[in-house]
Amino acid sequence: MEISRGLSGAGHRIQTLPTESSVIDMLVEEGHLPPQDPGKHESAQVEQAEDVLKDLIARGDQLAPFRLGQLFFEKKLYDSAFVEFNREKERDPQCKYQLAVMYYDGVGVKRNQQTAMRLMHEVACDGDSEKAAHLRHAACFNIGSAFLHGVGVPQSYSDAEKWLLLAADDGNPRGSILAQSTLGLFYCQADFQDYKKAFFWHSEACGNGSLESQGCLGWFYYLGRGVKKDVDAAYECWKEAAERGNVHAMGCLVMLYYQRKLYNKAAQLAHSLTILEDLEEIAEQTECLVPLMTLAVARAAFLYARCLERGLGVQQDKAKAREYYSMAVWYGPELAQQLQKEVQQGRI
């Protein structure tokens, strides 16, 4: 299944600190700061928020030390953020979590992924602290992902599965949705293949809002893996995911439109994918995997080339078709080769 390439081609992802709003927004909401003036320079806003937080610390506010570090972190004042988080790491697990992120990314401190994972493990196993409760699922996901890719710890698929299952928490909406989605990909891998489990975890993640898993679910319905084959259900998954910005799902829709001889729709959508400029940025915004997005662009480029070559839904232009065939090979050489075989077999 195509989505099995998503996990093997993706790098280690670290789940960021679960927060509902920025520090400045929280201070405004709580009445510690006046509503922000759009004309006010950002540095002045930060300075005002810093003064408020230091005053709250002096008055014994328990949340203020972390918020001060987080204020610096959000504004990319990493050296100052590191000082605050490091000072409070034994008292507040949120500080320890952010310290782990900083060690992992090498911001404000020399990069040390072993130290990052040690701190993350301490947060995940902090069973006595209520302050750590909302962090545990995310910390468990980060540890599981680290074992999966061998980052900061020796690679171990059994340990990865154990920690990801802890993070996913039986599909709990308060669990790590990234872990639920990752398990869906994990059980598509050849050595751990279990399509029923994969379908279950993608279904849970999708129900909890995962755009990535919504796109992946379409393949299970389309191929009948782990669930009864239902191309209409696949279409609905891909259509809804595409409307929410899932590039992978858009590539799948191009395929369906072409198969159903809706060449105008296929060509139009395919062309829109071939002119996307920054897949990394789109991936960050949608929390979707870049490897699946590049396959979508490869498929779109190939089928757009096919439309151009045959004059299907667009004016025939064989020279331009060759350009898009080359694009398909650049983005996904294996997929382009597979699609070329389907052309030779008369299936495309």
mmCIF file of C-alpha atoms in Angstrom, residues 7-325:
data_model
loop_
_atom_site.group_PDB
_atom_site.id
_atom_site.type_symbol
_atom_site.label_atom_id
_atom_site.label_comp_id
_atom_site.label_asym_id
_atom_site.label_seq_id
_atom_site.Cartn_x
_atom_site.Cartn_y
_atom_site.Cartn_z
ATOM 1 C CA LEU A 7 6.549 6.251 7.651
ATOM 2 C CA SER A 8 9.766 4.872 6.157
ATOM 3 C CA GLY A 9 10.426 8.106 4.279
ATOM 4 C CA ALA A 10 9.589 10.454 7.134
ATOM 5 C CA GLY A 11 12.023 11.728 9.693
ATOM 6 C CA HIS A 12 11.508 11.754 13.439
ATOM 7 C CA ARG A 13 8.720 14.124 14.425
ATOM 8 C CA ILE A 14 8.606 15.698 17.865
ATOM 9 C CA GLN A 15 5.269 16.777 19.270
ATOM 10 C CA THR A 16 5.362 20.322 20.566
ATOM 11 C CA LEU A 17 4.107 21.404 23.956
ATOM 12 C CA PRO A 18 0.286 21.238 24.110
ATOM 13 C CA THR A 19 -0.825 24.854 24.614
ATOM 14 C CA GLU A 20 -4.126 26.554 23.847
ATOM 15 C CA SER A 21 -2.876 30.100 23.250
ATOM 16 C CA SER A 22 0.199 32.291 23.453
ATOM 17 C CA VAL A 23 1.473 33.681 26.752
ATOM 18 C CA ILE A 24 0.578 37.245 25.804
ATOM 19 C CA ASP A 25 -2.960 36.203 24.797
ATOM 20 C CA MET A 26 -3.385 34.396 28.134
ATOM 21 C CA LEU A 27 -2.195 37.453 30.072
ATOM 22 C CA VAL A 28 -4.668 39.642 28.165
ATOM 23 C CA GLU A 29 -7.496 37.177 28.767
ATOM 24 C CA GLU A 30 -6.730 37.072 32.498
ATOM 25 C CA GLY A 31 -6.618 40.878 32.726
ATOM 26 C CA HIS A 32 -2.911 41.166 33.470
ATOM 27 C CA LEU A 33 -2.331 43.020 30.190
ATOM 28 C CA PRO A 34 -4.538 45.413 28.229
ATOM 29 C CA PRO A 35 -5.762 44.308 24.771
ATOM 30 C CA GLN A 36 -2.873 44.453 22.354
ATOM 31 C CA ASP A 37 -2.480 47.585 20.249
ATOM 32 C CA PRO A 38 -1.788 46.541 16.615
ATOM 33 C CA GLY A 39 0.368 49.636 16.220
ATOM 34 C CA LYS A 40 2.557 48.787 19.190
ATOM 35 C CA HIS A 41 5.994 47.383 18.387
ATOM 36 C CA GLU A 42 6.389 43.701 19.282
ATOM 37 C CA SER A 43 9.469 44.304 21.425
ATOM 38 C CA ALA A 44 7.452 46.696 23.598
ATOM 39 C CA GLN A 45 4.724 44.068 24.007
ATOM 40 C CA VAL A 46 7.279 41.469 25.067
ATOM 41 C CA GLU A 47 8.910 43.867 27.521
ATOM 42 C CA GLN A 48 5.531 44.720 29.059
ATOM 43 C CA ALA A 49 4.622 41.027 29.372
ATOM 44 C CA GLU A 50 8.027 40.259 30.909
ATOM 45 C CA ASP A 51 7.530 42.971 33.556
ATOM 46 C CA VAL A 52 4.068 41.605 34.406
ATOM 47 C CA LEU A 53 5.364 38.034 34.731
ATOM 48 C CA LYS A 54 8.308 39.049 36.920
ATOM 49 C CA ASP A 55 5.896 40.911 39.179
ATOM 50 C CA LEU A 56 3.680 37.808 39.349
ATOM 51 C CA ILE A 57 6.720 35.679 40.218
ATOM 52 C CA ALA A 58 7.620 38.070 43.029
ATOM 53 C CA ARG A 59 4.079 37.662 44.375
ATOM 54 C CA GLY A 60 4.378 33.872 44.346
ATOM 55 C CA ASP A 61 2.337 33.021 41.235
ATOM 56 C CA GLN A 62 3.078 29.336 40.505
ATOM 57 C CA LEU A 63 2.456 29.542 36.746
ATOM 58 C CA ALA A 64 4.492 32.678 36.085
ATOM 59 C CA PRO A 65 8.010 31.113 35.972
ATOM 60 C CA PHE A 66 7.041 28.728 33.179
ATOM 61 C CA ARG A 67 5.134 31.439 31.354
ATOM 62 C CA LEU A 68 8.164 33.702 31.426
ATOM 63 C CA GLY A 69 10.285 31.011 29.784
ATOM 64 C CA GLN A 70 7.510 30.260 27.327
ATOM 65 C CA LEU A 71 7.182 33.952 26.446
ATOM 66 C CA PHE A 72 10.870 34.007 25.496
ATOM 67 C CA PHE A 73 10.503 30.689 23.626
ATOM 68 C CA GLU A 74 7.528 31.919 21.586
ATOM 69 C CA LYS A 75 9.407 35.087 20.641
ATOM 70 C CA LYS A 76 12.512 33.022 19.721
ATOM 71 C CA LEU A 77 14.597 34.538 22.495
ATOM 72 C CA TYR A 78 16.012 31.069 23.073
ATOM 73 C CA ASP A 79 18.958 31.906 25.315
ATOM 74 C CA SER A 80 16.645 33.584 27.815
ATOM 75 C CA ALA A 81 14.084 30.791 27.480
ATOM 76 C CA PHE A 82 16.738 28.169 28.256
ATOM 77 C CA VAL A 83 17.783 29.999 31.424
ATOM 78 C CA GLU A 84 14.188 30.136 32.713
ATOM 79 C CA PHE A 85 13.286 26.549 31.797
ATOM 80 C CA ASN A 86 16.526 25.161 33.224
ATOM 81 C CA ARG A 87 15.996 27.035 36.501
ATOM 82 C CA GLU A 88 12.490 25.608 36.978
ATOM 83 C CA LYS A 89 12.837 22.144 35.397
ATOM 84 C CA GLU A 90 12.663 20.195 38.663
ATOM 85 C CA ARG A 91 9.652 22.128 39.914
ATOM 86 C CA ASP A 92 7.571 22.324 36.737
ATOM 87 C CA PRO A 93 7.434 19.443 34.199
ATOM 88 C CA GLN A 94 6.348 21.897 31.509
ATOM 89 C CA CYS A 95 9.767 23.532 31.825
ATOM 90 C CA LYS A 96 11.431 20.131 31.602
ATOM 91 C CA TYR A 97 9.401 19.294 28.498
ATOM 92 C CA GLN A 98 10.384 22.506 26.748
ATOM 93 C CA LEU A 99 13.983 22.009 27.811
ATOM 94 C CA ALA A 100 13.875 18.607 26.090
ATOM 95 C CA VAL A 101 12.535 20.235 22.917
ATOM 96 C CA MET A 102 15.359 22.792 23.025
ATOM 97 C CA TYR A 103 18.013 20.113 23.443
ATOM 98 C CA TYR A 104 16.432 18.125 20.625
ATOM 99 C CA ASP A 105 16.344 21.067 18.190
ATOM 100 C CA GLY A 106 19.572 22.668 19.407
ATOM 101 C CA VAL A 107 18.020 26.074 20.083
ATOM 102 C CA GLY A 108 19.415 28.085 22.987
ATOM 103 C CA VAL A 109 21.723 25.173 23.793
ATOM 104 C CA LYS A 110 24.032 22.764 21.974
ATOM 105 C CA ARG A 111 22.002 19.993 20.352
ATOM 106 C CA ASN A 112 21.935 16.808 22.435
ATOM 107 C CA GLN A 113 19.210 14.338 21.497
ATOM 108 C CA GLN A 114 20.219 11.837 24.194
ATOM 109 C CA THR A 115 19.645 14.483 26.862
ATOM 110 C CA ALA A 116 16.393 15.471 25.136
ATOM 111 C CA MET A 117 15.043 11.918 25.329
ATOM 112 C CA ARG A 118 16.196 11.476 28.942
ATOM 113 C CA LEU A 119 14.262 14.603 29.950
ATOM 114 C CA MET A 120 11.250 13.518 27.897
ATOM 115 C CA HIS A 121 11.313 10.123 29.655
ATOM 116 C CA GLU A 122 11.313 11.853 33.039
ATOM 117 C CA VAL A 123 8.210 13.832 32.026
ATOM 118 C CA ALA A 124 6.440 10.718 30.717
ATOM 119 C CA CYS A 125 7.140 8.777 33.912
ATOM 120 C CA ASP A 126 6.302 11.595 36.334
ATOM 121 C CA GLY A 127 3.305 9.804 37.817
ATOM 122 C CA ASP A 128 3.099 11.906 40.964
ATOM 123 C CA SER A 129 2.714 15.309 39.363
ATOM 124 C CA GLU A 130 -0.656 16.614 38.215
ATOM 125 C CA LYS A 131 1.261 19.277 36.322
ATOM 126 C CA ALA A 132 2.606 16.542 34.025
ATOM 127 C CA ALA A 133 -0.773 14.958 33.246
ATOM 128 C CA HIS A 134 -1.427 16.943 30.057
ATOM 129 C CA LEU A 135 2.138 16.332 28.859
ATOM 130 C CA ARG A 136 2.391 12.552 29.209
ATOM 131 C CA HIS A 137 0.741 11.544 25.949
ATOM 132 C CA ALA A 138 2.904 13.957 23.961
ATOM 133 C CA ALA A 139 6.046 12.861 25.823
ATOM 134 C CA CYS A 140 5.228 9.188 25.192
ATOM 135 C CA PHE A 141 4.756 9.933 21.494
ATOM 136 C CA ASN A 142 8.135 11.662 21.311
ATOM 137 C CA ILE A 143 9.824 8.686 22.975
ATOM 138 C CA GLY A 144 8.029 6.211 20.696
ATOM 139 C CA SER A 145 8.969 8.211 17.621
ATOM 140 C CA ALA A 146 12.577 8.372 18.831
ATOM 141 C CA PHE A 147 12.734 4.578 19.160
ATOM 142 C CA LEU A 148 11.088 4.217 15.755
ATOM 143 C CA HIS A 149 13.789 6.260 14.046
ATOM 144 C CA GLY A 150 16.722 5.668 16.405
ATOM 145 C CA VAL A 151 17.024 9.311 17.462
ATOM 146 C CA GLY A 152 18.671 9.840 20.848
ATOM 147 C CA VAL A 153 18.044 6.157 21.682
ATOM 148 C CA PRO A 154 18.902 2.849 19.959
ATOM 149 C CA GLN A 155 16.327 1.986 17.293
ATOM 150 C CA SER A 156 13.795 -0.522 18.612
ATOM 151 C CA TYR A 157 10.466 -1.239 16.924
ATOM 152 C CA SER A 158 9.097 -3.123 19.931
ATOM 153 C CA ASP A 159 9.857 -0.180 22.224
ATOM 154 C CA ALA A 160 8.451 2.197 19.605
ATOM 155 C CA GLU A 161 5.185 0.259 19.491
ATOM 156 C CA LYS A 162 4.957 0.164 23.305
ATOM 157 C CA TRP A 163 5.418 3.909 23.732
ATOM 158 C CA LEU A 164 3.186 4.815 20.795
ATOM 159 C CA LEU A 165 0.388 2.672 22.233
ATOM 160 C CA LEU A 166 0.765 4.450 25.578
ATOM 161 C CA ALA A 167 0.605 7.794 23.798
ATOM 162 C CA ALA A 168 -2.401 6.809 21.669
ATOM 163 C CA ASP A 169 -4.346 5.753 24.791
ATOM 164 C CA ASP A 170 -6.908 3.508 23.031
ATOM 165 C CA GLY A 171 -7.993 6.350 20.760
ATOM 166 C CA ASN A 172 -8.717 8.794 23.583
ATOM 167 C CA PRO A 173 -9.276 12.261 22.037
ATOM 168 C CA ARG A 174 -7.046 13.625 24.812
ATOM 169 C CA GLY A 175 -4.299 11.192 23.806
ATOM 170 C CA SER A 176 -1.671 11.892 21.185
ATOM 171 C CA ILE A 177 -3.435 12.059 17.838
ATOM 172 C CA LEU A 178 -0.021 11.987 16.159
ATOM 173 C CA ALA A 179 0.617 8.647 17.903
ATOM 174 C CA GLN A 180 -2.707 7.278 16.691
ATOM 175 C CA SER A 181 -1.911 8.295 13.121
ATOM 176 C CA THR A 182 1.645 6.965 13.384
ATOM 177 C CA LEU A 183 0.360 3.581 14.582
ATOM 178 C CA GLY A 184 -1.871 3.494 11.509
ATOM 179 C CA LEU A 185 1.262 3.858 9.372
ATOM 180 C CA PHE A 186 3.300 1.513 11.582
ATOM 181 C CA TYR A 187 0.915 -1.416 11.017
ATOM 182 C CA CYS A 188 1.189 -0.940 7.237
ATOM 183 C CA GLN A 189 4.899 -1.768 7.317
ATOM 184 C CA ALA A 190 5.870 -5.171 5.898
ATOM 185 C CA ASP A 191 7.349 -6.510 9.155
ATOM 186 C CA PHE A 192 4.341 -5.483 11.279
ATOM 187 C CA GLN A 193 1.572 -5.618 8.693
ATOM 188 C CA ASP A 194 -1.890 -5.766 10.219
ATOM 189 C CA TYR A 195 -4.370 -3.822 8.110
ATOM 190 C CA LYS A 196 -7.213 -4.180 10.594
ATOM 191 C CA LYS A 197 -5.092 -2.527 13.286
ATOM 192 C CA ALA A 198 -3.903 0.084 10.799
ATOM 193 C CA PHE A 199 -7.486 0.870 9.774
ATOM 194 C CA PHE A 200 -8.543 1.070 13.425
ATOM 195 C CA TRP A 201 -5.829 3.562 14.335
ATOM 196 C CA HIS A 202 -6.338 5.748 11.284
ATOM 197 C CA SER A 203 -10.086 5.742 12.024
ATOM 198 C CA GLU A 204 -9.448 6.820 15.619
ATOM 199 C CA ALA A 205 -7.014 9.526 14.560
ATOM 200 C CA CYS A 206 -9.357 10.763 11.824
ATOM 201 C CA GLY A 207 -12.246 10.914 14.290
ATOM 202 C CA ASN A 208 -10.028 12.996 16.549
ATOM 203 C CA GLY A 209 -9.202 15.451 13.775
ATOM 204 C CA SER A 210 -6.144 14.047 11.987
ATOM 205 C CA LEU A 211 -6.064 15.341 8.429
ATOM 206 C CA GLU A 212 -3.251 12.953 7.559
ATOM 207 C CA SER A 213 -5.222 9.888 8.663
ATOM 208 C CA GLN A 214 -8.322 11.036 6.794
ATOM 209 C CA GLY A 215 -6.311 10.906 3.587
ATOM 210 C CA CYS A 216 -4.810 7.531 4.488
ATOM 211 C CA LEU A 217 -8.224 6.002 5.228
ATOM 212 C CA GLY A 218 -9.192 6.500 1.602
ATOM 213 C CA TRP A 219 -6.624 3.870 0.564
ATOM 214 C CA PHE A 220 -8.073 1.261 2.921
ATOM 215 C CA TYR A 221 -11.522 1.711 1.397
ATOM 216 C CA TYR A 222 -10.135 1.947 -2.142
ATOM 217 C CA LEU A 223 -8.147 -1.301 -1.879
ATOM 218 C CA GLY A 224 -10.335 -3.130 0.632
ATOM 219 C CA ARG A 225 -7.561 -3.556 3.210
ATOM 220 C CA GLY A 226 -8.736 -4.011 6.789
ATOM 221 C CA VAL A 227 -12.266 -3.068 5.707
ATOM 222 C CA LYS A 228 -14.695 -3.959 2.928
ATOM 223 C CA LYS A 229 -13.782 -2.362 -0.388
ATOM 224 C CA ASP A 230 -15.840 0.776 -1.004
ATOM 225 C CA VAL A 231 -14.582 3.178 -3.675
ATOM 226 C CA ASP A 232 -17.354 5.661 -2.906
ATOM 227 C CA ALA A 233 -16.216 5.801 0.737
ATOM 228 C CA ALA A 234 -12.637 6.279 -0.486
ATOM 229 C CA TYR A 235 -13.801 9.185 -2.625
ATOM 230 C CA GLU A 236 -15.573 10.805 0.322
ATOM 231 C CA CYS A 237 -12.460 10.458 2.518
ATOM 232 C CA TRP A 238 -10.213 11.964 -0.133
ATOM 233 C CA LYS A 239 -12.658 14.703 -1.079
ATOM 234 C CA GLU A 240 -13.131 15.876 2.512
ATOM 235 C CA ALA A 241 -9.404 15.659 3.253
ATOM 236 C CA ALA A 242 -8.567 17.541 0.046
ATOM 237 C CA GLU A 243 -10.995 20.306 0.966
ATOM 238 C CA ARG A 244 -9.110 20.664 4.250
ATOM 239 C CA GLY A 245 -5.775 21.005 2.441
ATOM 240 C CA ASN A 246 -4.427 17.431 2.362
ATOM 241 C CA VAL A 247 -2.126 17.307 -0.685
ATOM 242 C CA HIS A 248 -1.869 13.511 -0.562
ATOM 243 C CA ALA A 249 -5.665 13.245 -0.820
ATOM 244 C CA MET A 250 -5.686 15.677 -3.744
ATOM 245 C CA GLY A 251 -3.311 13.383 -5.627
ATOM 246 C CA CYS A 252 -5.620 10.458 -4.964
ATOM 247 C CA LEU A 253 -8.582 12.446 -6.294
ATOM 248 C CA VAL A 254 -6.665 13.122 -9.503
ATOM 249 C CA MET A 255 -6.329 9.354 -9.895
ATOM 250 C CA LEU A 256 -10.046 8.764 -9.297
ATOM 251 C CA TYR A 257 -11.119 11.540 -11.642
ATOM 252 C CA TYR A 258 -8.883 10.149 -14.367
ATOM 253 C CA GLN A 259 -10.160 6.607 -13.853
ATOM 254 C CA ARG A 260 -13.745 7.849 -14.066
ATOM 255 C CA LYS A 261 -12.881 9.760 -17.268
ATOM 256 C CA LEU A 262 -13.556 13.117 -15.637
ATOM 257 C CA TYR A 263 -10.573 14.467 -17.521
ATOM 258 C CA ASN A 264 -11.303 18.176 -17.068
ATOM 259 C CA LYS A 265 -11.376 17.769 -13.278
ATOM 260 C CA ALA A 266 -8.341 15.475 -13.307
ATOM 261 C CA ALA A 267 -6.258 17.859 -15.405
ATOM 262 C CA GLN A 268 -7.265 20.965 -13.460
ATOM 263 C CA LEU A 269 -6.532 19.467 -10.047
ATOM 264 C CA ALA A 270 -3.350 17.778 -11.259
ATOM 265 C CA HIS A 271 -1.979 21.035 -12.641
ATOM 266 C CA SER A 272 -2.708 22.831 -9.358
ATOM 267 C CA LEU A 273 -0.564 20.271 -7.519
ATOM 268 C CA THR A 274 2.356 20.605 -9.924
ATOM 269 C CA ILE A 275 2.735 24.314 -9.138
ATOM 270 C CA LEU A 276 2.897 23.951 -5.352
ATOM 271 C CA GLU A 277 6.064 25.653 -4.151
ATOM 272 C CA ASP A 278 6.845 24.733 -0.549
ATOM 273 C CA LEU A 279 5.773 21.240 0.475
ATOM 274 C CA GLU A 280 7.680 21.502 3.766
ATOM 275 C CA GLU A 281 5.675 24.550 4.814
ATOM 276 C CA ILE A 282 2.382 22.951 3.737
ATOM 277 C CA ALA A 283 3.310 19.812 5.680
ATOM 278 C CA GLU A 284 3.925 21.878 8.811
ATOM 279 C CA GLN A 285 0.593 23.690 8.443
ATOM 280 C CA THR A 286 -1.438 20.514 7.835
ATOM 281 C CA GLU A 287 0.619 18.058 9.975
ATOM 282 C CA CYS A 288 0.877 15.781 6.952
ATOM 283 C CA LEU A 289 3.923 13.770 5.879
ATOM 284 C CA VAL A 290 6.142 15.167 3.144
ATOM 285 C CA PRO A 291 6.841 11.719 1.567
ATOM 286 C CA LEU A 292 3.132 11.186 0.894
ATOM 287 C CA MET A 293 2.832 14.705 -0.466
ATOM 288 C CA THR A 294 5.708 14.202 -2.901
ATOM 289 C CA LEU A 295 4.064 10.996 -4.154
ATOM 290 C CA ALA A 296 0.859 12.969 -4.694
ATOM 291 C CA VAL A 297 2.704 15.545 -6.802
ATOM 292 C CA ALA A 298 4.428 12.739 -8.745
ATOM 293 C CA ARG A 299 1.084 11.090 -9.499
ATOM 294 C CA ALA A 300 -0.488 14.430 -10.447
ATOM 295 C CA ALA A 301 2.414 15.295 -12.770
ATOM 296 C CA PHE A 302 2.258 11.905 -14.493
ATOM 297 C CA LEU A 303 -1.497 11.981 -15.053
ATOM 298 C CA TYR A 304 -1.380 15.605 -16.176
ATOM 299 C CA ALA A 305 1.296 14.579 -18.676
ATOM 300 C CA ARG A 306 -0.968 11.779 -19.842
ATOM 301 C CA CYS A 307 -3.813 14.264 -20.345
ATOM 302 C CA LEU A 308 -1.521 16.577 -22.314
ATOM 303 C CA GLU A 309 -0.163 13.728 -24.419
ATOM 304 C CA ARG A 310 -3.621 12.493 -25.379
ATOM 305 C CA GLY A 311 -5.507 15.780 -25.316
ATOM 306 C CA LEU A 312 -7.805 14.684 -22.480
ATOM 307 C CA GLY A 313 -9.458 17.627 -20.740
ATOM 308 C CA VAL A 314 -6.724 19.956 -22.040
ATOM 309 C CA GLN A 315 -5.335 20.941 -25.409
ATOM 310 C CA GLN A 316 -2.932 18.295 -26.684
ATOM 311 C CA ASP A 317 0.712 19.273 -26.206
ATOM 312 C CA LYS A 318 3.199 16.403 -26.416
ATOM 313 C CA ALA A 319 6.245 18.581 -25.777
ATOM 314 C CA LYS A 320 4.778 19.895 -22.526
ATOM 315 C CA ALA A 321 3.710 16.348 -21.638
ATOM 316 C CA ARG A 322 7.362 15.280 -21.673
ATOM 317 C CA GLU A 323 8.176 18.038 -19.178
ATOM 318 C CA TYR A 324 5.560 16.753 -16.764
ATOM 319 C CA TYR A 325 6.660 13.140 -17.174
#
